Amino acid sequence: MNFLVPKEFLDKYLPIADQPDSFTSILTSPPQKSFRINPLKGVTDEVLTRLKKIGITCNSVPWYKHAFTHNVDNLSSSLDRFTGNIYIQELASMLPPLIAEQELQQAETVLDCCAAPGSKTTLIAALMNNKNSLIANDRSYIRIRGLKFNIDKSGVTNTLVTNFPLKTFPDTQFDLVMLDAPCSSDGTVRKNPNLFQSWTPKRCRSYASRQKQLILQAFDLLHEDGILIYSTCSFAPEENELVINKLLSERDAALLPISLSGFHFSPALTEWEGYRLNPEIAKCVRVWPQMNNTDGFFIAKVQK
Amino acid sequence: MIKPCPTEFKTRILEFMYHRFGIDTSFFDPYLFYLGPKGKVMIGPKAPLDLQHIDTASIHIALVQRTVKPSTNFIQSFGSKININRIPLSKEQTQSYCSGEDILLDKTHLKKSSDGFVALFYADIPLGCGLLRGSNLINQLPKAYRLPNLLL
C-alpha cells in the first residue's frame, strides 16, 4: 500500500518521525472511530448501556474519561447522537482543549479563533462547565451555520458566536485563546487518503505564511499572563515549529510544557533543514499517528 | 447581530415555560436573554464584546412571534426540568418522530396533556417538541435534525 504515499511526503517526514517504520505503515490504515460523551448532557454509564444495546462496542481511552473508540459506521444514527449526548470526534482533535483543562476551568473569557465546525468549541465549553464566557469565532459565514448547529445541539449555554477575520477582531483581551489554525491537514491522511493526491511541500508553505500572521494576532488578543493554545493537524514543521519560532522572535512569549496522563507526546523539533530554532520549542509537542493510533497533530502552549 | 431581549419578550417566555412546562422562572436566573432576527430568543453568557459584534448566542430557546414556540434544543437540553405536558413515546413512535412524521396518539397519552406545544420523551430522554391538536401530534422537528434510520 506504500505506493499510495507520495515519495516526497515520505522524504519529508520519515527523517523526523518517531518509529519511522510504524509511521509508514499506519499512514495507509484507517483511523480508529471515536467519539466523546458530552458531559453537559449525557451520563456516561447510561449512554454506554444504550449504545451496547444497539450493538455498539465502546472502548475507553486512558487519557480522557469521556472519550471512546467504537466499531460501527452508523453511530450518527444513534439516539445519543440525535440528542447531543455524544459528539463524534477524532481522538487527536480533543487534545488541544484537554491540555488546557485546568486553565479553561479558571478562565473568565475564552476565544476560539477558528471555531467552525465546533468540535473543539463544544469540548472547551464542557471543560468550562458551561460557565463564564466563550467566544466562538470563525471568518466563514457559511461554516458558522454548522458551528451554531453543534453548539446548540451540545447544550452549550456559555458561548457567543462571532464572524470576523482575526485581523479585524474587535479590540478585546481574553484569558485564554485557542488557535486551531487552518492548515494543510496532512496529519489527517488516514481519514482522507485523497489528500495524498493534492499534497505538495508548497501547499504546506502556503499555509505557513497565513499561520504566522494568525498566531501574532491571536497572541495580541491575550491578557497579560493569558494562555494561547496553538494547534494544527499537520506534520509540516513550516506550519508548526517555524510558526512558533516566528512568535518567539516577535513577541515576549513563553512556552509552557505539555502533558496529558496516559497519552504519548513526542517533543517538537528544534532544528529543521539545517536551521536552528529557539530551543524552547522542544516544549511543544508532536502527535505522531503511530504512537497513540490517532491522527497527526502539533500543539503549543504559550503564555503571554 | 443580537440585542438584549426586551422585557416583554422575556416575560412572555418565562410565563410560557412556567404555565406550559412547569419550569420555575428562577431556573433562568443564571442566563442573559438575547434577541436575534425574526423573534428568535437565545440565552447565553455575559458578553465580553459589544453586542453589535456578536452574531448569535447559545442556545436558541424559543421563537417569540404571535405565540411562543420552544426550540428542539431547549427541550433536548432542559427537558429534565419539564413537569407538565410531557408525552412519552414508544420505540416505533420515536422512530416516526425522528424521521419527521406526525403521530396519531391514543387516549392514554392525552390524559395529562392539553392542546399546544408539548415535550416528547423516549425512556425519559427528551427528544424535542410537538404540537398537540386533539389526538394529532404535529411534528416540530427541524429538517436538519431529522433522522430517518434512528437506531433504537
Tab-separated table of N, CA and C in Angstrom, chain A residues 41 50 54 74 76-79 82-85 109 132-135 141 144 148-149 151-153 155-164 169-170 172 174, chain B residues 2 31 34 43-49 53-60 73 76-78 94 97-98 122 125-127 141 144-147 149-152:
chain	number	residue	atom	x	y	z
A	41	LYS	N	-24.638	16.979	28.781
A	41	LYS	CA	-25.928	16.329	28.575
A	41	LYS	C	-25.954	14.860	28.985
A	50	ARG	N	-26.918	2.226	26.568
A	50	ARG	CA	-27.807	2.335	25.396
A	50	ARG	C	-27.070	1.948	24.119
A	54	ILE	N	-27.689	-1.406	21.253
A	54	ILE	CA	-27.876	-1.405	19.795
A	54	ILE	C	-26.642	-1.954	19.079
A	74	ASN	N	-22.430	3.458	11.790
A	74	ASN	CA	-23.699	4.191	11.877
A	74	ASN	C	-23.958	4.801	13.253
A	76	SER	N	-23.795	7.752	13.983
A	76	SER	CA	-24.533	9.013	13.813
A	76	SER	C	-26.045	8.797	13.770
A	77	SER	N	-26.483	7.547	13.634
A	77	SER	CA	-27.927	7.264	13.654
A	77	SER	C	-28.426	6.864	15.032
A	78	SER	N	-27.579	6.992	16.029
A	78	SER	CA	-27.998	6.585	17.385
A	78	SER	C	-28.794	7.698	18.066
A	79	LEU	N	-29.605	7.284	19.036
A	79	LEU	CA	-30.402	8.253	19.795
A	79	LEU	C	-29.498	9.241	20.537
A	82	PHE	N	-28.418	11.869	18.245
A	82	PHE	CA	-29.575	12.715	17.935
A	82	PHE	C	-29.819	13.739	19.049
A	83	THR	N	-29.637	13.315	20.284
A	83	THR	CA	-29.937	14.217	21.405
A	83	THR	C	-28.726	15.018	21.875
A	84	GLY	N	-27.579	14.802	21.261
A	84	GLY	CA	-26.390	15.571	21.647
A	84	GLY	C	-25.677	15.030	22.873
A	85	ASN	N	-26.022	13.800	23.271
A	85	ASN	CA	-25.319	13.201	24.416
A	85	ASN	C	-23.900	12.798	24.049
A	109	THR	N	-12.810	34.543	30.391
A	109	THR	CA	-13.127	34.794	28.984
A	109	THR	C	-12.189	33.972	28.108
A	132	ASN	N	-18.889	31.046	32.693
A	132	ASN	CA	-18.126	32.182	32.156
A	132	ASN	C	-18.433	32.384	30.674
A	133	SER	N	-17.513	32.999	29.915
A	133	SER	CA	-17.857	33.375	28.539
A	133	SER	C	-16.866	32.822	27.533
A	134	LEU	N	-17.400	32.176	26.533
A	134	LEU	CA	-16.601	31.631	25.437
A	134	LEU	C	-17.065	32.282	24.141
A	135	ILE	N	-16.125	32.886	23.424
A	135	ILE	CA	-16.449	33.445	22.112
A	135	ILE	C	-15.978	32.446	21.059
A	141	TYR	N	-18.807	32.750	7.074
A	141	TYR	CA	-20.203	32.787	7.484
A	141	TYR	C	-20.898	31.463	7.189
A	144	ILE	N	-20.139	28.963	9.818
A	144	ILE	CA	-20.742	29.305	11.112
A	144	ILE	C	-22.085	28.599	11.318
A	148	LYS	N	-23.016	26.829	14.803
A	148	LYS	CA	-24.197	27.107	15.624
A	148	LYS	C	-24.978	25.822	15.893
A	149	PHE	N	-25.131	25.015	14.850
A	149	PHE	CA	-25.871	23.761	14.987
A	149	PHE	C	-25.250	22.901	16.090
A	151	ILE	N	-23.151	23.760	18.520
A	151	ILE	CA	-23.187	24.399	19.841
A	151	ILE	C	-24.569	24.203	20.478
A	152	ASP	N	-25.609	24.479	19.693
A	152	ASP	CA	-26.972	24.324	20.206
A	152	ASP	C	-27.245	22.875	20.578
A	153	LYS	N	-26.830	21.969	19.699
A	153	LYS	CA	-27.120	20.546	19.909
A	153	LYS	C	-26.418	20.022	21.172
A	155	GLY	N	-25.971	21.568	23.910
A	155	GLY	CA	-26.470	22.135	25.163
A	155	GLY	C	-25.524	23.154	25.765
A	156	VAL	N	-24.752	23.804	24.911
A	156	VAL	CA	-23.779	24.802	25.382
A	156	VAL	C	-24.513	26.113	25.649
A	157	THR	N	-24.313	26.689	26.830
A	157	THR	CA	-25.008	27.941	27.154
A	157	THR	C	-24.048	29.075	27.512
A	158	ASN	N	-22.759	28.836	27.353
A	158	ASN	CA	-21.815	29.907	27.744
A	158	ASN	C	-21.103	30.515	26.535
A	159	THR	N	-21.696	30.359	25.353
A	159	THR	CA	-20.970	30.727	24.139
A	159	THR	C	-21.695	31.772	23.300
A	160	LEU	N	-20.911	32.688	22.747
A	160	LEU	CA	-21.405	33.680	21.799
A	160	LEU	C	-20.601	33.497	20.513
A	161	VAL	N	-21.266	33.616	19.375
A	161	VAL	CA	-20.615	33.350	18.093
A	161	VAL	C	-20.337	34.662	17.373
A	162	THR	N	-19.111	34.786	16.858
A	162	THR	CA	-18.754	35.976	16.079
A	162	THR	C	-18.213	35.554	14.716
A	163	ASN	N	-18.194	36.508	13.791
A	163	ASN	CA	-17.849	36.215	12.396
A	163	ASN	C	-16.870	37.288	11.899
A	164	PHE	N	-15.610	37.132	12.310
A	164	PHE	CA	-14.578	38.103	11.933
A	164	PHE	C	-13.347	37.395	11.378
A	169	PHE	N	-10.653	41.450	14.343
A	169	PHE	CA	-11.422	41.115	15.551
A	169	PHE	C	-11.417	42.320	16.503
A	170	PRO	N	-12.580	42.629	17.097
A	170	PRO	CA	-12.649	43.801	17.987
A	170	PRO	C	-11.590	43.748	19.087
A	172	THR	N	-10.177	43.376	22.166
A	172	THR	CA	-10.604	42.798	23.446
A	172	THR	C	-9.496	41.872	23.925
A	174	PHE	N	-8.472	38.396	26.232
A	174	PHE	CA	-9.032	37.149	26.765
A	174	PHE	C	-8.029	36.479	27.709
B	2	ILE	N	-27.146	40.400	17.517
B	2	ILE	CA	-28.162	40.202	18.554
B	2	ILE	C	-28.284	41.464	19.406
B	31	TYR	N	-28.911	33.057	33.396
B	31	TYR	CA	-28.683	33.370	31.981
B	31	TYR	C	-29.101	34.794	31.620
B	34	TYR	N	-31.094	37.117	24.995
B	34	TYR	CA	-30.762	37.905	23.806
B	34	TYR	C	-31.826	37.685	22.737
B	43	ILE	N	-30.523	32.240	25.088
B	43	ILE	CA	-29.917	32.519	26.380
B	43	ILE	C	-28.408	32.324	26.230
B	44	GLY	N	-27.663	33.071	27.013
B	44	GLY	CA	-26.215	32.967	26.878
B	44	GLY	C	-25.519	33.651	28.028
B	45	PRO	N	-24.201	33.749	27.911
B	45	PRO	CA	-23.409	34.353	28.981
B	45	PRO	C	-23.326	35.873	28.829
B	46	LYS	N	-22.732	36.497	29.806
B	46	LYS	CA	-22.395	37.921	29.716
B	46	LYS	C	-21.410	38.088	28.555
B	47	ALA	N	-21.638	39.107	27.726
B	47	ALA	CA	-20.799	39.276	26.535
B	47	ALA	C	-19.558	40.108	26.846
B	48	PRO	N	-18.365	39.580	26.568
B	48	PRO	CA	-17.158	40.381	26.775
B	48	PRO	C	-16.916	41.367	25.639
B	49	LEU	N	-17.776	41.355	24.623
B	49	LEU	CA	-17.667	42.267	23.476
B	49	LEU	C	-18.950	43.066	23.370
B	53	HIS	N	-21.120	43.231	17.774
B	53	HIS	CA	-20.151	42.337	17.132
B	53	HIS	C	-20.563	40.872	17.196
B	54	ILE	N	-21.628	40.584	17.927
B	54	ILE	CA	-22.000	39.185	18.164
B	54	ILE	C	-23.038	38.740	17.140
B	55	ASP	N	-22.780	37.597	16.532
B	55	ASP	CA	-23.702	37.072	15.533
B	55	ASP	C	-24.868	36.330	16.183
B	56	THR	N	-24.547	35.507	17.160
B	56	THR	CA	-25.598	34.736	17.822
B	56	THR	C	-25.107	34.257	19.184
B	57	ALA	N	-26.070	33.854	20.016
B	57	ALA	CA	-25.707	33.322	21.334
B	57	ALA	C	-26.215	31.894	21.443
B	58	SER	N	-25.597	31.135	22.327
B	58	SER	CA	-26.111	29.794	22.554
B	58	SER	C	-26.862	29.800	23.889
B	59	ILE	N	-27.964	29.109	23.980
B	59	ILE	CA	-28.626	28.410	22.898
B	59	ILE	C	-29.941	29.105	22.556
B	60	HIS	N	-30.402	28.812	21.344
B	60	HIS	CA	-31.711	29.312	20.929
B	60	HIS	C	-32.761	28.546	21.718
B	73	ASN	N	-33.769	22.339	20.689
B	73	ASN	CA	-32.583	22.335	21.550
B	73	ASN	C	-32.923	22.659	22.992
B	76	GLN	N	-34.327	19.416	24.314
B	76	GLN	CA	-33.276	18.397	24.461
B	76	GLN	C	-32.304	18.743	25.603
B	77	SER	N	-32.077	20.036	25.805
B	77	SER	CA	-31.103	20.427	26.836
B	77	SER	C	-31.699	20.495	28.234
B	78	PHE	N	-32.948	20.936	28.322
B	78	PHE	CA	-33.532	21.188	29.646
B	78	PHE	C	-34.801	20.376	29.895
B	94	THR	N	-41.125	6.977	18.462
B	94	THR	CA	-39.883	7.757	18.495
B	94	THR	C	-39.205	7.735	17.129
B	97	TYR	N	-41.181	9.977	14.895
B	97	TYR	CA	-40.936	11.387	15.217
B	97	TYR	C	-39.580	11.844	14.664
B	98	CYS	N	-38.558	11.030	14.893
B	98	CYS	CA	-37.215	11.432	14.450
B	98	CYS	C	-37.099	11.480	12.926
B	122	TYR	N	-38.491	9.748	25.060
B	122	TYR	CA	-38.400	8.297	24.909
B	122	TYR	C	-37.578	7.797	26.093
B	125	ILE	N	-35.783	10.289	27.988
B	125	ILE	CA	-34.787	11.104	27.269
B	125	ILE	C	-35.552	12.128	26.430
B	126	PRO	N	-35.293	13.417	26.648
B	126	PRO	CA	-36.044	14.429	25.892
B	126	PRO	C	-35.650	14.440	24.418
B	127	LEU	N	-36.666	14.373	23.554
B	127	LEU	CA	-36.418	14.276	22.110
B	127	LEU	C	-36.594	15.608	21.392
B	141	LEU	N	-40.023	18.924	14.543
B	141	LEU	CA	-38.573	18.717	14.454
B	141	LEU	C	-38.030	19.376	13.183
B	144	ALA	N	-33.234	19.772	9.537
B	144	ALA	CA	-31.814	19.456	9.712
B	144	ALA	C	-31.585	18.420	10.812
B	145	TYR	N	-32.564	18.246	11.691
B	145	TYR	CA	-32.408	17.308	12.806
B	145	TYR	C	-32.960	15.923	12.486
B	146	ARG	N	-33.700	15.806	11.409
B	146	ARG	CA	-34.422	14.552	11.171
B	146	ARG	C	-33.473	13.401	10.861
B	147	LEU	N	-33.886	12.247	11.319
B	147	LEU	CA	-33.029	11.062	11.213
B	147	LEU	C	-33.914	9.899	10.807
B	149	ASN	N	-33.337	6.876	9.911
B	149	ASN	CA	-32.972	5.499	10.312
B	149	ASN	C	-32.462	5.451	11.754
B	150	LEU	N	-33.222	6.039	12.655
B	150	LEU	CA	-32.786	6.072	14.052
B	150	LEU	C	-32.609	4.661	14.604
B	151	LEU	N	-31.461	4.414	15.217
B	151	LEU	CA	-31.197	3.112	15.847
B	151	LEU	C	-31.704	3.166	17.277
B	152	LEU	N	-32.595	2.225	17.616
B	152	LEU	CA	-33.100	2.193	18.999
B	152	LEU	C	-33.046	0.778	19.544
